[in-house]
Short mmCIF file of C-alpha atoms in Angstrom, two decimals:
data_model
loop_
_atom_site.label_atom_id
_atom_site.label_comp_id
_atom_site.label_asym_id
_atom_site.label_seq_id
_atom_site.Cartn_x
_atom_site.Cartn_y
_atom_site.Cartn_z
CA MET A 300 -0.07 -0.03 0.10
CA LYS A 301 1.32 3.38 -0.85
CA LEU A 302 2.25 5.73 1.96
CA THR A 303 -0.24 8.33 0.93
CA HIS A 304 -3.09 5.76 0.99
CA THR A 305 -1.96 4.46 4.34
CA LEU A 306 -1.85 7.98 5.79
CA PHE A 307 -5.44 8.49 4.26
CA LEU A 308 -6.70 5.29 6.22
CA ILE A 309 -5.03 6.35 9.41
CA ARG A 310 -6.28 9.94 9.24
CA THR A 311 -9.89 8.43 8.51
CA VAL A 312 -9.91 6.22 11.69
CA ASN A 313 -8.11 8.94 14.02
CA SER A 314 -10.54 11.73 12.60
CA PHE A 315 -13.63 9.53 13.21
CA GLY A 316 -12.76 9.05 17.00
CA TRP A 317 -11.93 12.69 17.48
CA SER A 318 -15.03 13.98 15.91
CA ALA A 319 -17.30 11.55 17.62
CA ALA A 320 -16.41 13.28 20.86
CA MET A 321 -15.60 16.95 19.85
CA PRO A 322 -19.04 18.45 19.00
CA PHE A 323 -20.73 16.79 21.97
CA PHE A 324 -18.51 17.87 24.80
CA ALA A 325 -19.66 21.42 24.77
CA ILE A 326 -23.27 20.18 24.70
CA TYR A 327 -22.45 17.91 27.61
CA LEU A 328 -21.11 20.77 29.69
CA GLU A 329 -24.00 22.97 28.94
CA VAL A 330 -27.03 20.39 29.01
CA GLU A 331 -25.89 17.95 31.49
CA ARG A 332 -23.78 19.92 33.70
CA GLY A 333 -25.33 23.49 33.62
CA VAL A 334 -22.03 25.02 32.65
CA GLY A 335 -22.28 28.59 31.24
CA LEU A 336 -21.18 29.45 27.70
CA GLY A 337 -18.52 31.84 28.83
CA VAL A 338 -16.98 29.04 31.02
CA ILE A 339 -17.19 26.62 27.98
CA GLY A 340 -15.78 29.15 25.66
CA ALA A 341 -12.76 29.75 27.99
CA ALA A 342 -12.22 25.81 28.44
CA TYR A 343 -12.19 25.58 24.66
CA LEU A 344 -9.75 28.56 24.42
CA VAL A 345 -7.36 26.85 26.88
CA SER A 346 -7.81 23.44 25.01
CA GLY A 347 -6.84 25.29 21.70
CA LEU A 348 -3.84 26.62 23.44
CA LEU A 349 -2.58 23.35 24.52
CA SER A 350 -3.61 22.00 20.99
CA LEU A 351 -1.49 24.75 19.40
CA CYS A 352 1.69 23.76 21.68
CA GLY A 353 0.87 20.11 20.67
CA GLN A 354 1.12 21.03 16.86
CA LEU A 355 4.34 23.11 17.53
CA LEU A 356 5.97 20.48 19.57
CA GLY A 357 4.90 17.62 17.12
CA GLY A 358 6.34 19.63 14.23
CA TRP A 359 9.76 20.32 16.02
CA PHE A 360 10.08 16.82 17.01
CA THR A 361 9.27 15.37 13.60
CA ASP A 362 12.28 17.22 12.23
CA LEU A 363 14.51 16.34 15.13
CA PHE A 364 13.48 12.74 16.21
CA GLY A 365 11.46 11.45 13.08
CA SER A 366 7.86 10.71 12.39
CA LYS A 367 7.74 7.33 14.06
CA SER A 368 8.40 8.40 17.54
CA VAL A 369 6.02 11.43 17.10
CA MET A 370 3.19 9.35 15.42
CA LEU A 371 3.23 6.39 18.07
CA THR A 372 3.60 8.85 21.09
CA GLY A 373 0.53 10.87 19.83
CA TYR A 374 -1.76 7.85 19.26
CA THR A 375 -0.63 6.07 22.50
CA SER A 376 -1.36 9.24 24.47
CA SER A 377 -4.84 9.74 22.94
CA ILE A 378 -5.69 6.17 24.01
CA VAL A 379 -4.95 6.92 27.56
CA SER A 380 -6.53 10.33 27.75
CA SER A 381 -9.72 9.23 25.91
CA THR A 382 -10.01 6.26 28.17
CA LEU A 383 -9.76 8.35 31.36
CA MET A 384 -12.15 10.91 29.91
CA ALA A 385 -14.74 8.20 29.46
CA TYR A 386 -14.50 6.93 32.80
CA MET A 387 -14.54 10.33 34.48
CA LEU A 388 -17.71 11.00 32.61
CA TRP A 389 -19.33 7.77 33.58
CA ALA A 390 -18.21 8.46 37.33
CA LYS A 391 -19.56 11.83 37.26
CA PHE A 392 -16.36 13.66 38.48
CA ASN A 393 -16.62 17.46 39.29
CA VAL A 394 -16.58 19.34 36.17
CA LEU A 395 -13.26 21.02 36.75
CA PRO A 396 -11.22 17.82 36.51
CA ILE A 397 -12.98 16.89 33.54
CA ILE A 398 -12.34 20.11 31.57
CA LEU A 399 -8.57 19.77 32.52
CA LEU A 400 -8.31 16.21 31.23
CA TYR A 401 -10.14 17.49 27.86
CA VAL A 402 -7.42 20.14 27.54
CA GLY A 403 -4.92 17.28 27.88
CA PHE A 404 -7.00 15.33 25.39
CA SER A 405 -6.88 18.22 22.95
CA PHE A 406 -2.92 18.44 23.41
CA PHE A 407 -2.22 14.54 22.71
CA ARG A 408 -4.54 14.67 19.58
CA ALA A 409 -2.41 17.40 18.12
CA LEU A 410 0.97 15.80 18.50
CA SER A 411 0.72 13.52 15.37
CA ASN A 412 -0.58 15.74 12.81
CA PRO A 413 2.55 17.58 11.73
CA ALA A 414 4.40 14.16 11.47
CA THR A 415 1.98 12.67 8.84
CA SER A 416 1.97 16.02 7.03
CA ALA A 417 5.62 16.47 7.03
CA LEU A 418 5.76 12.88 5.26
CA ILE A 419 3.49 14.04 2.51
CA ALA A 420 5.29 17.31 2.11
CA SER A 421 8.60 15.42 1.49
CA GLN A 422 7.21 13.53 -1.64
CA LYS A 423 9.08 14.06 -4.73
CA GLN A 424 6.56 15.80 -7.04
CA ARG A 425 4.18 18.68 -6.38
CA THR A 426 1.24 16.66 -7.90
CA GLN A 427 2.18 13.77 -5.42
CA ILE A 428 2.21 16.69 -2.55
CA ALA A 429 -1.31 17.85 -3.84
CA SER A 430 -2.76 14.47 -4.08
CA GLY A 431 -1.24 13.53 -0.71
CA PHE A 432 -2.85 16.50 1.11
CA SER A 433 -5.99 16.06 -0.78
CA LEU A 434 -6.35 12.50 0.45
CA GLN A 435 -5.18 13.36 3.95
CA THR A 436 -7.98 15.92 4.15
CA MET A 437 -10.67 13.49 2.44
CA GLY A 438 -9.74 11.15 4.94
CA GLY A 439 -10.11 13.57 7.91
CA ASN A 440 -13.40 14.69 6.61
CA ILE A 441 -14.79 11.21 6.00
CA GLY A 442 -14.07 10.38 9.58
CA PHE A 443 -15.45 13.72 10.55
CA GLY A 444 -18.64 12.98 8.63
CA LEU A 445 -19.07 9.52 10.14
CA GLY A 446 -18.06 10.56 13.67
CA PRO A 447 -20.64 13.12 14.71
CA ALA A 448 -23.38 10.88 13.45
CA ALA A 449 -22.04 8.02 15.60
CA GLY A 450 -21.34 10.42 18.46
CA GLY A 451 -25.02 11.81 18.28
CA ILE A 452 -26.58 8.42 18.31
CA LEU A 453 -24.23 7.16 21.05
CA SER A 454 -24.74 10.15 23.27
CA GLU A 455 -28.61 10.00 23.08
CA ARG A 456 -28.77 6.27 23.73
CA LEU A 457 -25.82 5.17 25.65
CA GLY A 458 -24.61 8.56 27.38
CA TYR A 459 -21.78 10.88 26.82
CA PRO A 460 -19.09 8.61 28.25
CA SER A 461 -19.46 6.13 25.12
CA VAL A 462 -18.44 8.93 22.64
CA PHE A 463 -14.97 8.95 24.45
CA ALA A 464 -14.71 5.22 24.64
CA LEU A 465 -15.23 5.36 20.88
CA SER A 466 -12.40 7.82 20.58
CA ALA A 467 -10.05 5.52 22.51
CA LEU A 468 -10.91 2.59 20.28
CA ALA A 469 -10.34 4.59 17.22
CA ALA A 470 -6.87 5.88 18.39
CA SER A 471 -5.94 2.31 19.24
CA ALA A 472 -6.95 1.33 15.59
CA ALA A 473 -4.79 4.21 14.23
CA LEU A 474 -1.80 2.95 16.25
CA ALA A 475 -2.20 -0.68 15.15
CA LEU A 476 -2.55 0.58 11.54
CA ALA A 477 0.63 2.70 11.77
CA LEU A 478 2.56 -0.14 13.32
CA VAL A 479 1.52 -2.70 10.69
CA LEU A 480 1.33 -0.60 7.46
CA ILE A 481 4.02 1.88 7.73
CA ARG A 482 7.73 0.51 7.37
CA PHE A 483 9.27 3.44 9.55
CA ASP A 484 12.67 1.91 9.01
CA GLU A 485 12.43 3.07 5.32
CA LEU A 486 11.30 6.65 6.28
CA THR A 487 13.58 9.55 6.80
CA ARG A 488 13.45 12.56 9.26
CA THR A 489 14.10 15.02 6.37
CA ASP A 490 15.22 15.28 2.86
CA LEU A 491 18.45 16.78 4.38
CA ARG A 492 19.16 13.66 6.34
CA VAL A 493 18.70 11.56 3.14
CA ARG A 494 21.47 13.78 1.51
CA GLY A 495 23.87 13.21 4.47
CA GLY A 496 23.16 16.46 6.25
CA SER A 497 23.63 17.01 9.87
CA LYS A 498 20.73 16.78 12.42
CA PRO A 499 18.55 19.92 12.26
CA LYS A 500 19.09 22.64 15.03
CA LEU A 501 16.22 24.10 16.74
CA SER A 502 17.24 27.66 15.49
CA GLY A 503 16.96 26.42 11.88
CA LEU A 504 13.13 25.29 12.56
CA LEU A 505 11.92 28.84 13.38
CA PRO A 506 9.82 30.50 10.80
CA LYS A 507 11.65 33.16 8.46
CA GLY A 508 10.68 36.03 6.35
CA LYS A 509 7.82 38.35 6.27
CA GLU A 510 6.10 36.30 3.69
CA THR A 511 5.91 33.09 6.13
CA LEU A 512 4.83 35.39 9.08
CA GLY A 513 2.03 37.28 7.09
CA PHE A 514 0.80 34.04 5.58
CA LEU A 515 0.40 32.30 8.98
CA GLY A 516 -1.53 35.54 10.03
CA VAL A 517 -3.98 35.28 7.29
CA VAL A 518 -4.35 31.61 8.07
CA VAL A 519 -5.25 32.35 11.61
CA VAL A 520 -8.13 34.75 10.33
CA LEU A 521 -9.49 32.37 7.68
CA PHE A 522 -9.62 29.47 10.17
CA TYR A 523 -11.41 31.40 12.61
CA VAL A 524 -14.03 31.79 10.09
CA ASP A 525 -13.80 28.10 9.22
CA GLY A 526 -13.74 27.18 13.09
CA SER A 527 -16.84 28.97 13.77
CA LEU A 528 -18.58 26.33 11.67
CA TYR A 529 -18.17 23.69 14.36
CA THR A 530 -18.25 24.25 18.22
CA PRO A 531 -20.00 27.69 17.84
CA LEU A 532 -22.62 26.39 15.30
CA SER A 533 -23.08 23.21 17.57
CA LEU A 534 -23.97 25.53 20.56
CA TYR A 535 -26.10 27.94 18.60
CA SER A 536 -28.04 25.07 16.87
CA ALA A 537 -28.75 23.30 20.14
CA GLY A 538 -29.34 26.33 22.48
CA PHE A 539 -31.12 28.89 20.18
CA ILE A 540 -32.51 26.93 17.23
CA HIS A 541 -33.13 23.72 19.27
CA LEU A 542 -31.86 21.21 16.80
CA SER A 543 -31.53 17.68 18.14
CA ASN A 544 -28.00 15.89 18.75
CA GLN A 545 -28.89 13.60 15.75
CA GLU A 546 -29.62 16.72 13.63
CA ILE A 547 -26.41 18.57 14.59
CA GLY A 548 -24.64 15.01 13.82
CA LEU A 549 -26.01 15.03 10.41
CA LEU A 550 -25.02 18.69 9.72
CA PHE A 551 -21.33 17.48 10.11
CA THR A 552 -21.94 14.44 8.34
CA THR A 553 -22.92 16.56 5.26
CA ASN A 554 -19.82 18.35 5.75
CA GLY A 555 -17.41 15.51 5.97
CA LEU A 556 -18.92 13.35 3.08
CA LEU A 557 -19.02 16.44 0.78
CA ILE A 558 -15.39 17.02 1.33
CA ALA A 559 -14.65 13.30 0.86
CA VAL A 560 -16.42 13.50 -2.55
CA LEU A 561 -15.40 16.84 -3.81
CA GLN A 562 -11.84 17.42 -2.24
CA LEU A 563 -9.74 15.70 -4.80
CA PRO A 564 -11.44 16.74 -7.90
CA LEU A 565 -11.78 20.26 -7.13
CA ILE A 566 -8.07 20.51 -6.11
CA GLN A 567 -6.98 18.90 -9.20
CA LEU A 568 -9.04 21.32 -11.24
CA LEU A 569 -7.48 24.34 -9.55
CA GLU A 570 -4.10 23.00 -10.11
CA ARG A 571 -4.61 22.43 -13.83
CA SER A 572 -6.16 25.92 -14.16
CA GLY A 573 -3.29 27.69 -12.29
CA TRP A 574 -5.89 29.23 -9.84
CA ILE A 575 -4.98 27.18 -6.73
CA ASN A 576 -3.37 30.24 -4.99
CA TYR A 577 -6.54 32.45 -5.25
CA ALA A 578 -8.77 29.50 -3.82
CA PRO A 579 -8.63 30.96 -0.18
CA THR A 580 -10.04 34.32 -1.36
CA LEU A 581 -13.10 32.57 -3.08
CA SER A 582 -13.32 30.44 0.05
CA ALA A 583 -13.89 33.38 2.14
CA ILE A 584 -16.60 34.62 -0.15
CA LEU A 585 -18.55 31.41 0.06
CA MET A 586 -18.08 31.11 3.88
CA ALA A 587 -19.46 34.68 4.29
CA SER A 588 -22.54 33.86 2.24
CA ALA A 589 -23.01 30.48 4.40
CA TYR A 590 -22.94 32.46 7.66
CA ILE A 591 -25.31 35.23 6.39
CA ALA A 592 -27.72 32.42 5.49
CA VAL A 593 -27.39 30.79 8.95
CA ALA A 594 -28.30 34.19 10.48
CA ASN A 595 -31.48 34.45 8.45
CA THR A 596 -32.93 30.83 9.02
CA HIS A 597 -34.34 28.53 11.57
CA SER A 598 -34.94 25.45 9.60
CA PHE A 599 -32.92 22.36 9.54
CA GLU A 600 -33.31 21.95 5.73
CA ALA A 601 -31.88 25.50 5.27
CA TYR A 602 -28.97 24.84 7.55
CA ILE A 603 -28.10 21.68 5.37
CA VAL A 604 -27.76 24.03 2.35
CA ALA A 605 -25.82 26.54 4.36
CA MET A 606 -23.49 23.66 5.38
CA ALA A 607 -23.01 22.66 1.90
CA VAL A 608 -21.94 26.15 0.74
CA ALA A 609 -19.59 26.52 3.67
CA THR A 610 -18.13 22.96 2.95
CA VAL A 611 -17.13 24.06 -0.61
CA GLY A 612 -15.42 26.98 1.01
CA GLU A 613 -13.61 24.84 3.46
CA ILE A 614 -12.31 22.67 0.39
CA LEU A 615 -10.98 25.74 -1.18
CA LEU A 616 -9.17 26.67 2.14
CA THR A 617 -7.48 23.76 3.49
CA VAL A 618 -5.26 22.01 0.83
CA PRO A 619 -4.23 25.32 -1.11
CA THR A 620 -3.03 26.89 2.20
CA GLN A 621 -1.21 23.74 3.07
CA LEU A 622 0.52 23.73 -0.27
CA MET A 623 1.53 27.25 0.29
CA ILE A 624 3.21 26.53 3.62
CA THR A 625 4.97 23.66 2.00
CA ALA A 626 6.14 26.02 -0.61
CA LEU A 627 7.63 28.26 1.95
CA SER A 628 9.44 25.50 3.83
CA GLY A 629 12.83 23.77 3.06
CA PRO A 630 14.15 20.24 3.18
CA SER A 631 15.33 20.44 6.72
CA ASN A 632 12.10 22.15 8.27
CA ARG A 633 9.35 20.41 6.63
CA GLY A 634 7.90 19.11 9.92
CA ALA A 635 8.39 22.45 11.71
CA TYR A 636 6.63 24.34 9.00
CA GLN A 637 3.64 21.93 8.92
CA GLY A 638 3.53 22.46 12.64
CA TYR A 639 3.34 26.18 12.49
CA TYR A 640 0.62 25.66 9.77
CA SER A 641 -1.33 23.32 12.12
CA ALA A 642 -0.71 25.84 15.06
CA ALA A 643 -2.21 28.65 12.91
CA THR A 644 -5.14 26.56 12.21
CA SER A 645 -5.76 25.67 15.73
CA THR A 646 -5.32 29.26 16.78
CA GLY A 647 -7.92 30.46 14.53
CA ARG A 648 -10.32 27.68 15.40
CA THR A 649 -9.70 28.12 19.07
CA LEU A 650 -10.40 31.86 18.89
CA ALA A 651 -13.63 30.96 17.03
CA SER A 652 -14.61 28.55 19.86
CA PHE A 653 -14.04 31.27 22.58
CA ILE A 654 -15.28 34.42 20.97
CA THR A 655 -18.04 33.37 18.73
CA PRO A 656 -20.23 31.87 21.60
CA ILE A 657 -19.69 34.94 23.76
CA THR A 658 -20.94 37.10 20.84
CA PHE A 659 -24.27 35.19 21.04
CA LEU A 660 -24.63 36.86 24.49
CA VAL A 661 -23.73 40.26 23.14
CA PHE A 662 -26.02 40.53 20.12
CA ASN A 663 -29.71 40.78 20.40
CA PRO A 664 -30.86 38.70 18.61
CA PRO A 665 -27.97 36.37 18.78
CA SER A 666 -28.02 35.67 14.99
CA HIS A 667 -26.49 38.91 14.31
CA ALA A 668 -23.21 37.37 15.54
CA TRP A 669 -23.01 35.51 12.38
CA TYR A 670 -22.73 38.72 10.41
CA VAL A 671 -19.43 39.46 12.26
CA VAL A 672 -18.06 36.16 11.30
CA GLY A 673 -19.11 36.89 7.59
CA ILE A 674 -17.16 40.29 7.88
CA VAL A 675 -13.97 38.71 9.28
CA SER A 676 -14.21 36.20 6.29
CA ILE A 677 -14.44 38.90 3.72
CA VAL A 678 -11.30 40.77 5.49
CA GLY A 679 -9.41 37.30 5.45
CA GLY A 680 -9.98 36.87 1.93
CA ILE A 681 -8.59 40.50 1.01
CA ALA A 682 -5.61 39.89 3.23
CA HIS A 683 -4.98 36.65 1.38
CA LEU A 684 -4.85 38.45 -1.83
CA ALA A 685 -2.14 40.85 -0.25
CA VAL A 686 0.22 38.11 0.59
CA HIS A 687 -0.20 35.16 -2.04
CA GLY A 688 2.16 37.01 -4.37
CA GLY A 689 5.16 36.72 -2.04
CA ILE A 690 4.59 33.06 -1.53
CA GLU A 691 4.73 32.62 -5.37
CA ARG A 692 8.18 34.29 -5.58
CA THR A 693 9.52 31.97 -2.63
CA GLU A 694 8.34 28.62 -3.66
CA SER A 695 10.74 26.02 -2.45
CA TYR A 696 9.58 22.33 -2.98
CA PRO A 697 11.97 19.45 -3.10
CA GLU A 698 14.58 19.75 -5.61
CA GLU A 699 13.04 16.92 -7.67
CA THR A 700 9.64 18.50 -7.76
CA ALA A 701 8.30 20.56 -10.83
CA ARG A 702 5.17 22.42 -11.07
CA ASN A 703 4.37 20.55 -14.23
CA PRO A 704 6.37 17.39 -14.00
CA LYS A 705 7.19 15.55 -17.07
#
């Protein structure tokens, strides 16, 4: 089995377990334990900050110690933290230790992502990198499409502890697949190591250049918009529109399955047309229109349509921006740059989980909060137009890579 296909399978399984729990933890705190939206937002803020640290450390450790150590550590830690979370919810521990453990759960989930992304970024041709990132995104979203549906059913029939038990099982499966299907002894830490270079120094892994820093800033803004589609929309749908857990799960299933179907063909079309660097701006326009629709509807059917529009926007955001950060990295720091990218996406989504729910309490009616998210989306799209030219001038793929390989 090809490495990209193996990583696709592992990402599908791992994402399935994570997404089965993620949308419903906030609902558990609000509905079952009576925790206020402000406290929930703060919990997700801290969770996102530690997730950011996990992404950064995972990226650095990938370049310094190799993908094997990082992946296996991340999956094993996820098994332990998910199992403990299931037990604590079942035993009805106090809310504070439950929230603290969830923070740790988020940190460990983040460790392995840069390691798998760096393996794809080190492929020999740009077309392989684009296809690999597309497959990784598809796998993540197939899992994300199935996970919330399973989590919604389990949480209503067996209780919330069952969703974290399912997450532990999925992490165990991901660990087993990595051990069985990936020949880690054939993998290198970086392209530099293959060519006989020395072990990368930490100082060489730091982000360099105004193009890189500016682009990462744009990624934070655009993924704030993307992040509002998940935990904030779940809270809004449950607390103000009164959708059921199963309906909320179906919303996310629509998102995941559409990405699974459309991701690869849309990215291939953008690559052939030469418009892939402009895709995030179009994404911003689509996301803004979807949030305006959310602000003006109360029906489940209309939410499905809005989710479909936002999903196309997400497709146009994820792989194109990941290709751009790969273009800015070099052979010896691909893991670190994938870690910075993952940290930037986590920062944006974390800010969305913290800020957007608070705006529901600020605006009257709460639906007006979605107009703010739409405005942020348009601002992010304009900012991307301002920075993408610098990325095109500094492209740095592996030496064997060509934009149009023969």
